[in-house]
Coordinates of N, CA and C in Angstrom, one line a residue:
D1 N 10.1 9.2 -20.1 CA 9.6 10.3 -20.8 C 11.4 11.3 -21.0
R2 N 11.7 11.0 -19.2 CA 12.9 11.5 -19.0 C 13.8 11.6 -19.8
N3 N 14.1 9.8 -20.0 CA 15.3 9.7 -20.3 C 14.8 9.5 -21.7
F4 N 14.0 9.7 -22.7 CA 14.0 9.9 -24.3 C 14.3 11.5 -24.1
I5 N 13.5 12.3 -23.4 CA 14.3 13.6 -23.5 C 15.9 13.9 -23.0
R6 N 16.3 13.2 -22.1 CA 17.9 13.4 -21.8 C 18.8 12.8 -23.4
H7 N 18.2 11.5 -23.6 CA 19.1 11.2 -24.8 C 18.7 11.4 -26.1
H8 N 17.5 11.9 -26.5 CA 17.6 12.1 -27.4 C 17.2 13.4 -28.0
I9 N 16.3 14.0 -27.5 CA 16.0 15.9 -27.3 C 17.0 16.6 -26.9
T10 N 17.6 16.6 -25.8 CA 18.6 17.7 -25.0 C 19.7 17.7 -26.1
P11 N 20.3 16.5 -26.7 CA 21.7 16.5 -27.6 C 21.4 17.5 -28.7
V12 N 20.3 17.5 -29.3 CA 19.9 18.3 -30.7 C 19.9 19.9 -30.2
L13 N 18.9 19.8 -29.3 CA 18.4 21.2 -28.6 C 20.2 21.8 -28.2
T14 N 21.0 21.3 -27.6 CA 22.2 21.6 -27.3 C 23.3 21.8 -28.7
Q15 N 22.8 21.1 -29.5 CA 23.5 21.3 -30.7 C 23.1 22.4 -31.4
R16 N 22.0 23.0 -31.2 CA 21.4 23.7 -32.3 C 21.6 25.2 -31.4
W17 N 21.3 25.2 -30.1 CA 21.4 26.2 -29.1 C 22.6 26.1 -27.9
P18 N 23.7 26.2 -28.0 CA 24.6 26.0 -27.2 C 24.7 26.2 -25.7
H19 N 23.7 27.0 -25.4 CA 23.8 28.2 -24.3 C 22.0 28.1 -23.7
I20 N 21.6 26.6 -24.6 CA 20.3 26.5 -23.9 C 20.4 26.5 -22.4
H21 N 21.3 25.4 -21.7 CA 20.9 25.1 -20.3 C 20.9 26.1 -19.5
Q22 N 21.9 26.9 -19.5 CA 21.8 28.6 -19.0 C 20.5 29.0 -19.4
A23 N 19.8 29.4 -20.6 CA 18.6 29.8 -20.7 C 17.5 29.4 -19.7
V24 N 17.7 28.0 -19.6 CA 16.4 27.2 -19.3 C 16.7 27.4 -17.4
A25 N 17.9 27.5 -16.9 CA 18.2 27.6 -15.3 C 17.8 29.0 -15.3
R26 N 17.9 29.9 -15.9 CA 17.6 31.4 -15.9 C 16.0 31.6 -15.8
S27 N 15.3 30.6 -16.8 CA 13.8 30.8 -16.9 C 13.2 30.0 -15.5
A28 N 13.8 29.1 -15.2 CA 13.1 28.2 -14.0 C 13.7 29.3 -12.9
T29 N 15.1 29.9 -12.7 CA 14.7 30.7 -11.6 C 13.8 31.9 -11.6
L30 N 13.6 32.4 -12.3 CA 12.6 33.7 -13.1 C 11.3 33.3 -12.0
C31 N 11.2 31.9 -12.7 CA 9.5 31.7 -12.6 C 9.3 31.4 -10.9
A32 N 10.4 30.8 -10.5 CA 10.6 30.3 -8.7 C 10.6 31.9 -8.2
Q33 N 11.2 32.6 -8.7 CA 10.7 34.5 -8.1 C 9.5 34.9 -8.1
Q34 N 8.7 34.6 -9.3 CA 7.7 35.4 -9.2 C 6.3 34.3 -8.5
Q35 N 7.0 33.2 -8.2 CA 5.9 32.2 -7.6 C 5.9 32.7 -6.1
V36 N 7.1 32.9 -5.5 CA 7.7 33.1 -4.3 C 6.8 34.8 -4.3
L37 N 6.9 35.6 -5.0 CA 6.2 37.1 -5.1 C 4.6 37.3 -5.0
L38 N 4.3 36.1 -5.7 CA 2.6 35.9 -5.7 C 2.3 35.2 -4.5
E39 N 3.1 34.6 -3.9 CA 2.2 34.1 -3.0 C 2.5 35.0 -1.3
E40 N 3.9 36.1 -2.0 CA 3.6 37.1 -0.7 C 2.5 38.1 -1.1
L41 N 2.2 38.2 -2.3 CA 1.5 39.4 -2.4 C -0.6 38.6 -2.0
L42 N -0.6 37.5 -2.1 CA -1.4 36.5 -1.8 C -1.9 36.3 0.0
Q43 N -0.3 36.9 0.6 CA -0.8 36.3 2.4 C -2.1 36.7 2.4
E44 N -1.9 38.2 2.6 CA -3.3 38.5 3.1 C -4.7 38.5 2.7
A45 N -4.4 38.0 1.8 CA -6.0 37.3 1.1 C -6.0 35.6 1.9
M46 N -4.9 35.3 2.2 CA -5.1 33.9 2.6 C -5.4 33.8 3.8
Q47 N -4.8 35.1 4.7 CA -5.4 35.2 6.3 C -6.5 35.3 6.4
E48 N -7.0 36.4 5.0 CA -8.8 36.3 5.2 C -10.0 35.4 4.9
A49 N -8.8 34.2 4.3 CA -9.9 33.0 3.7 C -9.6 32.0 4.8
K50 N -8.5 32.1 5.1 CA -8.3 30.5 5.9 C -8.8 30.8 7.7
M51 N -10.0 29.6 7.7 CA -10.8 29.9 8.9 C -9.4 29.0 10.6
P52 N -10.1 29.8 11.6 CA -9.4 28.9 12.4 C -9.2 27.7 12.9
D53 N -10.5 26.8 12.0 CA -10.3 25.7 12.3 C -9.3 24.6 10.3
G54 N -8.9 25.5 10.1 CA -8.1 25.1 8.9 C -9.0 24.7 7.6
S55 N -10.3 25.4 7.7 CA -10.9 25.6 6.3 C -11.0 26.9 5.4
L56 N -11.3 26.8 4.4 CA -11.5 27.8 3.6 C -13.1 28.4 3.3
S57 N -12.8 29.9 3.9 CA -14.1 30.5 3.5 C -14.5 30.3 1.8
I58 N -15.5 30.2 1.9 CA -15.8 30.1 0.1 C -16.6 31.4 0.0
T59 N -17.0 32.1 0.8 CA -17.1 33.6 0.6 C -16.1 34.5 0.1
A60 N -15.1 34.3 1.0 CA -14.0 35.1 0.9 C -13.1 34.5 -0.5
L61 N -13.4 33.3 -0.9 CA -12.7 33.2 -2.3 C -13.7 33.8 -3.5
S62 N -15.3 33.7 -3.1 CA -15.7 34.3 -4.3 C -15.7 35.2 -4.6
H63 N -15.0 36.3 -4.0 CA -14.9 37.8 -4.2 C -13.4 38.2 -4.8
R64 N -12.9 37.0 -4.9 CA -11.4 37.2 -5.5 C -11.6 36.7 -7.0
S65 N -10.6 37.1 -8.3 CA -10.8 37.0 -9.5 C -10.4 35.2 -9.5
E66 N -10.6 34.5 -10.8 CA -10.6 33.2 -10.8 C -9.3 32.8 -10.4
L67 N -8.1 33.6 -11.4 CA -6.5 33.5 -11.1 C -5.9 33.6 -9.8
A68 N -6.5 34.5 -8.7 CA -6.5 34.6 -7.5 C -6.8 33.5 -6.7
R69 N -8.3 33.4 -7.2 CA -9.2 31.7 -6.3 C -8.3 31.0 -6.4
Y70 N -7.6 30.5 -7.7 CA -7.2 28.8 -7.8 C -5.9 29.0 -7.0
Q71 N -5.4 30.0 -7.1 CA -3.8 30.1 -6.0 C -4.0 30.2 -5.0
L72 N -4.9 30.7 -4.5 CA -5.5 30.5 -3.2 C -5.7 29.1 -2.8
L73 N -6.1 28.6 -3.8 CA -6.7 26.5 -3.1 C -5.2 26.2 -3.2
R74 N -4.8 26.3 -4.2 CA -2.9 25.7 -4.3 C -2.6 26.1 -2.9
M75 N -2.2 26.9 -2.7 CA -2.0 27.7 -1.3 C -2.0 26.3 -0.1
W76 N -3.5 26.9 -0.4 CA -4.2 26.1 1.0 C -4.0 24.4 0.9
L77 N -4.0 24.1 -0.5 CA -3.5 22.4 -0.1 C -2.5 22.5 0.1
A78 N -1.1 22.9 -0.5 CA 0.0 22.9 -0.2 C 0.4 22.9 1.5
Q79 N 0.2 23.9 1.8 CA -0.1 24.1 3.3 C -0.7 23.0 4.2
L80 N -1.4 21.8 3.6 CA -1.9 20.9 4.5 C -1.1 19.4 3.8
G81 N -0.5 19.9 3.1 CA 0.5 18.6 2.2 C -0.2 18.0 1.3
E82 N -1.1 18.5 0.8 CA -1.5 17.7 -0.3 C -0.9 17.9 -1.9
P83 N -0.7 16.8 -2.6 CA -0.2 17.3 -4.2 C -1.0 18.3 -4.7
M84 N 0.2 18.5 -5.5 CA -0.3 20.0 -6.4 C -1.4 19.8 -7.6
P85 N -2.7 20.2 -7.1 CA -4.0 20.0 -8.2 C -3.3 20.2 -9.7
T86 N -4.3 19.3 -10.5 CA -4.2 20.3 -11.7 C -5.4 21.3 -12.7
Q87 N -5.3 22.2 -13.3 CA -5.7 23.1 -13.7 C -7.5 22.6 -13.9
E88 N -7.5 21.2 -14.2 CA -8.9 20.4 -13.9 C -9.6 20.3 -12.5
H89 N -8.5 20.0 -12.1 CA -8.8 19.7 -10.8 C -9.1 21.1 -9.5
L90 N -8.6 22.3 -10.0 CA -9.2 23.2 -9.3 C -10.5 23.8 -9.6
A91 N -10.7 23.9 -10.6 CA -12.0 24.2 -12.0 C -13.3 23.3 -11.2
M92 N -12.8 21.9 -11.0 CA -13.7 21.1 -10.2 C -14.0 21.1 -8.7
I93 N -12.8 21.5 -8.2 CA -13.0 21.6 -6.7 C -14.2 22.7 -6.6
W94 N -13.7 23.9 -7.3 CA -14.6 25.3 -7.2 C -16.5 25.1 -7.9
Q95 N -16.4 24.5 -9.1 CA -17.7 24.0 -9.6 C -18.9 23.1 -9.4
Q96 N -17.7 22.0 -8.7 CA -18.6 20.5 -8.1 C -18.9 20.8 -6.3
V97 N -17.9 21.4 -5.8 CA -17.9 21.6 -4.1 C -18.4 22.9 -3.5
A98 N -17.3 23.7 -3.8 CA -17.6 25.4 -3.7 C -18.8 25.6 -4.0
S99 N -19.4 25.4 -5.5 CA -20.5 26.1 -5.7 C -22.1 25.1 -6.1
A100 N -21.9 24.0 -5.4 CA -22.6 23.1 -5.8 C -24.1 23.8 -5.0
R101 N -25.2 22.9 -5.0 CA -26.5 23.5 -4.7 C -26.7 23.8 -3.2
I102 N -27.4 24.7 -2.6 CA -27.2 25.0 -1.1 C -27.5 23.6 -0.2
D103 N -28.4 22.8 -0.8 CA -28.9 21.6 -0.4 C -27.8 20.1 -0.4
A104 N -27.2 20.4 -1.3 CA -26.1 19.2 -1.6 C -24.9 18.9 -0.4
N105 N -24.4 17.7 -0.4 CA -23.7 17.6 0.3 C -22.3 16.8 -0.6
P106 N -21.3 17.7 -1.5 CA -20.7 17.7 -2.5 C -19.5 17.3 -1.9
R107 N -19.0 16.2 -2.3 CA -17.6 15.6 -2.2 C -16.4 15.5 -3.6
L108 N -15.4 15.5 -3.4 CA -14.5 15.4 -4.1 C -13.1 14.8 -4.2
K109 N -12.8 13.2 -4.6 CA -11.8 13.1 -4.7 C -10.5 13.2 -5.0
L110 N -9.4 13.4 -3.9 CA -8.4 14.2 -4.5 C -6.8 13.7 -3.6
G111 N -6.2 12.5 -4.2 CA -5.2 11.9 -4.1 C -5.9 10.6 -3.1
Q112 N -5.5 10.8 -1.7 CA -5.7 10.2 -0.5 C -6.5 10.7 0.3
S113 N -7.3 12.0 -0.2 CA -8.0 13.0 0.5 C -9.3 13.2 0.2
E114 N -10.2 14.2 1.0 CA -11.3 14.3 0.1 C -11.8 15.7 0.4
L115 N -12.3 16.6 -0.7 CA -12.4 18.1 -0.3 C -14.2 17.9 -0.2
R116 N -14.3 18.6 0.9 CA -16.1 18.7 1.6 C -16.3 19.8 1.5
R117 N -17.8 20.2 1.9 CA -17.9 21.5 1.8 C -18.8 21.6 3.5
F118 N -18.7 22.4 4.3 CA -19.9 22.8 5.3 C -19.8 24.3 5.9
D119 N -21.3 24.9 5.5 CA -21.5 26.1 6.2 C -20.2 27.2 5.6
Q120 N -20.8 26.8 4.3 CA -19.9 27.8 3.4 C -18.5 28.0 3.6
K121 N -18.0 26.4 3.7 CA -16.1 26.5 4.0 C -16.0 25.3 3.3
L122 N -14.6 25.4 2.7 CA -14.2 23.9 2.0 C -13.1 23.5 3.3
Y123 N -13.4 21.8 3.5 CA -12.6 21.2 4.2 C -12.1 20.4 3.4
C124 N -10.7 19.7 3.6 CA -9.6 19.1 3.0 C -9.6 17.7 4.0
I125 N -10.1 16.6 4.3 CA -10.2 16.0 4.7 C -9.8 14.2 4.5
Q126 N -9.2 13.6 5.6 CA -8.5 12.2 4.9 C -10.0 11.1 5.1
T127 N -9.7 10.4 3.8 CA -11.0 9.5 3.7 C -11.0 8.4 5.0
Y128 N -12.6 8.5 5.0 CA -12.0 7.6 6.8 C -12.9 5.8 6.4
Q129 N -12.6 5.0 6.8 CA -13.2 3.9 7.1 C -14.5 4.0 7.8
D130 N -15.6 3.2 7.1 CA -17.1 3.1 7.5 C -17.4 1.8 8.7
I131 N -17.1 2.6 10.0 CA -17.3 2.6 11.7 C -19.2 2.6 11.8
S132 N -20.1 2.6 10.8 CA -21.3 2.4 11.1 C -22.0 0.9 11.8
D133 N -21.2 0.1 12.1 CA -21.7 -0.5 12.1 C -21.0 -1.3 13.4
W134 N -20.2 -0.8 13.8 CA -19.4 -0.8 15.1 C -20.2 -0.4 15.9
Q135 N -20.4 -1.4 17.1 CA -20.7 -1.3 18.4 C -20.1 -2.0 19.7
A136 N -20.0 -1.5 20.6 CA -19.4 -2.3 22.2 C -19.7 -1.8 23.3
M137 N -20.3 -2.7 24.3 CA -20.7 -2.0 25.3 C -19.5 -1.5 26.3
I138 N -20.1 -0.6 27.2 CA -19.3 0.3 27.7 C -19.5 0.4 29.3
V139 N -18.4 0.0 30.3 CA -18.5 -0.3 31.7 C -18.0 1.6 32.2
P140 N -19.1 1.5 33.0 CA -18.1 3.0 34.1 C -16.9 2.9 34.5
D141 N -16.4 4.0 34.5 CA -14.9 3.9 34.8 C -14.0 3.3 34.2
Q142 N -14.1 2.6 32.9 CA -13.3 2.1 32.3 C -13.0 2.3 30.7
S143 N -12.2 2.9 30.7 CA -11.7 3.3 29.5 C -12.1 2.3 28.2
L144 N -12.9 2.9 26.9 CA -13.0 2.0 25.8 C -12.3 2.2 24.6
T145 N -12.0 1.6 24.1 CA -11.0 2.2 23.1 C -11.9 2.3 21.7
L146 N -12.1 3.5 21.1 CA -12.9 3.6 20.1 C -12.3 3.0 18.7
P147 N -12.9 2.7 17.5 CA -12.2 2.4 16.2 C -11.8 3.6 15.3
D148 N -11.0 3.1 14.3 CA -10.2 3.8 13.4 C -9.5 5.4 14.2
G149 N -8.8 5.0 15.0 CA -8.0 6.0 15.9 C -8.8 7.0 16.4
L150 N -10.1 7.0 16.5 CA -10.9 7.9 17.2 C -10.5 8.5 18.9
G151 N -9.4 7.5 19.5 CA -9.3 7.7 20.8 C -9.7 6.8 21.6
N152 N -10.3 7.4 22.9 CA -10.8 6.7 24.4 C -11.9 7.1 24.6
L153 N -13.3 6.7 24.8 CA -14.6 7.0 25.8 C -14.5 6.6 27.2
T154 N -14.4 7.4 28.1 CA -15.0 6.9 29.3 C -15.9 7.7 30.0
L155 N -16.9 6.8 30.5 CA -17.8 7.5 31.3 C -17.2 7.4 33.0
S156 N -16.9 8.7 33.1 CA -16.1 9.0 34.5 C -17.1 9.3 36.0
S157 N -17.1 8.4 36.5 CA -17.9 9.4 38.1 C -16.9 10.0 38.5
H158 N -15.9 10.4 38.0 CA -14.8 11.4 39.1 C -14.7 12.6 37.8
G159 N -15.6 13.1 36.8 CA -15.9 14.1 35.7 C -15.6 15.3 36.7
A160 N -15.2 16.2 36.0 CA -15.3 17.4 36.6 C -16.7 17.9 36.6
S161 N -17.4 17.9 35.5 CA -18.5 18.4 35.1 C -19.5 17.1 35.0
K162 N -19.9 16.2 36.3 CA -20.6 15.6 35.9 C -22.1 16.0 35.1
G163 N -22.9 15.0 34.5 CA -24.1 15.4 33.9 C -25.4 14.2 33.9
I164 N -24.5 12.8 33.9 CA -25.7 11.8 33.6 C -25.9 11.2 34.4
A165 N -27.5 11.0 34.8 CA -27.6 10.1 35.4 C -27.1 8.1 35.3
L166 N -26.3 7.3 36.1 CA -26.8 5.9 35.9 C -28.3 5.6 35.6
P167 N -28.4 4.6 34.8 CA -29.2 3.7 35.1 C -29.2 2.9 36.1
D168 N -30.4 1.8 36.5 CA -30.0 0.9 37.2 C -29.2 -0.7 37.0
D169 N -29.7 -0.6 35.4 CA -29.0 -2.0 34.8 C -27.7 -1.2 34.0
C170 N -27.0 -1.0 34.4 CA -25.8 0.3 33.6 C -24.8 -0.8 33.1
H171 N -25.6 -2.0 33.2 CA -24.6 -3.3 32.3 C -24.9 -3.1 31.3
Q172 N -26.1 -2.2 30.7 CA -26.8 -2.5 29.2 C -26.0 -1.0 28.4
L173 N -25.1 -0.3 29.2 CA -24.9 0.8 28.1 C -24.0 0.5 26.9
S174 N -24.1 1.0 25.7 CA -23.2 0.8 24.8 C -23.1 1.9 24.1
V175 N -21.9 1.9 23.3 CA -21.8 3.1 22.3 C -21.7 2.7 21.0
T176 N -22.5 3.2 20.1 CA -22.2 3.1 18.7 C -22.1 4.5 17.8
F177 N -22.2 4.3 16.6 CA -21.7 5.4 15.7 C -22.8 5.8 14.8
N178 N -24.1 4.7 15.1 CA -24.6 4.8 13.7 C -25.9 5.8 14.7
P179 N -25.8 6.9 13.8 CA -27.4 7.3 14.0 C -28.8 7.3 13.7
E180 N -28.6 6.2 12.5 CA -29.8 6.4 11.7 C -31.1 5.7 12.5
G181 N -32.1 6.5 12.1 CA -33.4 6.4 13.4 C -33.5 6.5 14.8
L182 N -32.5 7.0 15.4 CA -32.5 7.8 16.4 C -32.9 9.0 16.7
A183 N -33.8 8.9 17.9 CA -33.8 10.2 18.5 C -33.4 10.7 20.0
A184 N -33.7 12.1 20.4 CA -32.8 12.2 21.7 C -33.5 14.3 21.7
C185 N -33.7 13.8 23.2 CA -34.4 15.2 23.9 C -33.0 15.8 24.8
P186 N -32.2 16.5 23.9 CA -31.1 17.7 24.8 C -31.7 18.2 26.0
V187 N -31.1 17.9 27.5 CA -31.6 18.7 28.4 C -31.6 20.4 28.0
G188 N -32.8 20.8 28.4 CA -33.4 22.4 28.4 C -34.3 22.1 27.0
R189 N -34.6 21.1 26.1 CA -35.2 21.2 25.4 C -36.4 20.6 26.0
V190 N -37.7 20.7 24.6 CA -38.8 20.1 25.0 C -38.9 19.5 23.3
G191 N -39.4 18.3 23.4 CA -39.8 17.5 22.6 C -38.2 16.8 21.7
S192 N -38.5 15.3 21.3 CA -37.4 14.7 20.6 C -37.3 15.1 19.3
R193 N -35.9 14.8 18.7 CA -35.6 15.1 17.2 C -35.1 13.9 16.8
K194 N -34.7 14.2 15.7 CA -34.1 12.8 15.3 C -32.7 13.5 15.2
L195 N -31.7 12.8 15.3 CA -30.4 13.0 15.7 C -29.8 13.3 14.9
K196 N -30.1 13.4 12.8 CA -29.7 13.8 11.7 C -30.1 15.3 12.3
K197 N -31.2 15.7 12.6 CA -31.5 16.9 12.6 C -30.7 18.1 13.8
L198 N -30.8 17.2 14.9 CA -29.7 17.6 15.9 C -28.1 17.9 15.3
F199 N -27.9 16.7 14.9 CA -26.3 17.2 14.5 C -26.0 18.3 13.8
Q200 N -27.1 18.8 13.0 CA -27.1 20.0 11.8 C -27.3 21.0 12.8
E201 N -28.2 21.5 13.9 CA -28.3 22.6 14.8 C -27.0 22.5 15.7
Y202 N -26.4 21.4 15.9 CA -25.0 21.7 16.9 C -23.8 21.7 15.8
G203 N -24.0 22.1 14.2 CA -23.2 22.5 13.7 C -21.9 21.1 13.6
V204 N -22.4 20.3 13.2 CA -21.2 19.3 13.1 C -21.5 18.5 11.8
P205 N -20.3 18.7 11.1 CA -20.3 18.2 9.3 C -21.0 17.0 9.4
S206 N -21.4 17.2 8.4 CA -21.7 15.3 7.7 C -20.9 14.3 7.6
W207 N -19.9 14.7 7.6 CA -18.8 13.4 7.4 C -18.3 13.0 8.7
L208 N -18.6 13.7 10.0 CA -18.3 13.3 11.5 C -19.5 13.2 12.1
R209 N -21.0 13.1 11.3 CA -22.2 12.4 12.1 C -22.0 11.0 12.3
R210 N -21.0 10.1 11.2 CA -20.9 8.6 11.8 C -19.6 8.7 12.4
R211 N -19.2 9.5 13.0 CA -17.8 9.6 14.1 C -18.2 9.8 15.3
T212 N -19.1 10.4 15.7 CA -19.1 10.9 17.0 C -19.8 9.8 17.6
P213 N -19.3 9.4 18.7 CA -19.9 8.4 19.8 C -20.8 8.4 20.7
I214 N -22.1 7.7 20.4 CA -23.1 7.9 20.8 C -23.5 7.0 22.0
L215 N -23.6 7.8 23.1 CA -24.0 6.1 24.4 C -25.5 6.1 24.6
M216 N -25.4 4.5 24.7 CA -27.2 4.1 24.5 C -27.0 3.8 25.7
H217 N -28.6 3.2 26.0 CA -28.9 2.4 26.8 C -29.9 1.4 26.3
R218 N -30.1 0.6 26.6 CA -30.7 -0.4 25.4 C -30.8 0.3 24.0
N219 N -32.3 0.4 23.7 CA -32.6 1.3 22.6 C -32.8 2.9 22.8
Q220 N -32.2 3.5 23.8 CA -32.3 5.1 23.9 C -31.0 5.8 24.0
V221 N -31.0 6.6 23.5 CA -29.6 7.9 23.6 C -29.5 8.5 24.8
V222 N -28.2 7.8 25.3 CA -28.3 9.0 26.7 C -27.5 9.9 26.4
A223 N -26.7 9.9 25.8 CA -25.7 11.1 25.4 C -25.1 11.0 24.3
I224 N -24.6 12.4 23.7 CA -23.9 12.3 22.2 C -22.6 12.9 22.9
A225 N -21.4 12.4 22.8 CA -19.9 13.0 23.2 C -20.2 14.1 22.9
N226 N -19.3 14.9 23.9 CA -19.1 16.6 23.5 C -20.5 17.4 22.8
L227 N -21.5 16.6 23.1 CA -23.1 17.6 22.5 C -23.7 17.7 23.4
F228 N -24.2 16.8 23.9 CA -25.3 16.9 24.9 C -25.7 15.6 26.2
V229 N -26.4 15.4 26.7 CA -27.3 14.8 27.5 C -28.5 14.9 27.2
D230 N -29.3 13.4 27.0 CA -30.9 13.4 27.3 C -31.3 14.1 28.1
R231 N -32.6 14.6 28.0 CA -32.9 14.9 28.9 C -33.8 13.5 30.5
D232 N -33.5 12.9 29.5 CA -34.5 11.4 30.7 C -33.0 10.9 31.3
F233 N -32.0 11.3 31.0 CA -30.8 10.7 31.5 C -30.1 12.0 32.3
S234 N -30.7 13.0 32.1 CA -30.1 14.3 32.8 C -29.7 13.6 35.1
G235 N -28.4 14.1 35.4 CA -28.3 13.8 36.7 C -26.5 13.8 36.9
Q236 N -26.3 13.5 38.3 CA -25.0 13.7 38.7 C -24.0 12.5 39.0
D237 N -24.4 11.3 38.2 CA -23.8 10.0 38.8 C -22.1 10.0 37.9
C238 N -22.1 10.8 36.6 CA -20.9 10.4 36.0 C -20.8 11.8 34.7
E239 N -19.8 11.4 33.7 CA -19.3 12.4 32.9 C -19.0 11.6 31.7
L240 N -19.4 11.9 30.3 CA -18.8 11.2 29.3 C -17.5 11.8 29.1
I241 N -16.5 11.3 29.0 CA -15.2 11.9 28.0 C -15.1 11.4 27.2
W242 N -14.6 11.9 25.9 CA -14.2 11.4 25.1 C -12.7 12.4 24.7
D243 N -11.6 11.7 24.9 CA -10.1 11.6 24.8 C -9.8 11.4 23.3
K244 N -9.5 12.4 22.4 CA -9.3 12.0 21.2 C -8.2 11.7 20.9

């Protein structure tokens, strides 16, 4: 298309309007200046909408006009290094993700990333491989490398805030990422609950619930990394350290 315009369209336009190149350059400069000014005027709105974790507040966006809202979405995605969305994509982000029904778990593919919603905030996340079937044994005081760039997990007896009691047959300890059908009772609570409910209570976004290490002893949940220890395994033998 560019070659066609350069070789067939531009010569005709230049012949008819000799100064068209200068006019186009002036228009491009003016558009660029207006874009800079627009972003300056929306900086305060962006600071209000952008959360400390890098997400974007849907509530803050809903208080803006559609034009301002779409521009804030463009600015946010640009800051994250994402490709510039089309007008159609912007409408889909707002209508299909931000405005989806409250009990939905919406997602929208955008380039190599996904737009997701959690706790009335928009998140732009990279697409992950499914590691639900991954499982490995873990040995106390030996670092375990986790899949898909999730770092290392160590059951350390030298930790500063120990909270786990090791079972006698600690060679039966393993790590999984699949919470399906599992339940636990965090220390300080009464009665066990499904991990799905516990993840919700602890504010873990849906896309991270199968990317959070679960320490198991046989078929029992011992602990969830960075969240809690099950009351049946509460003690002072070691600490579960997740080095992301």
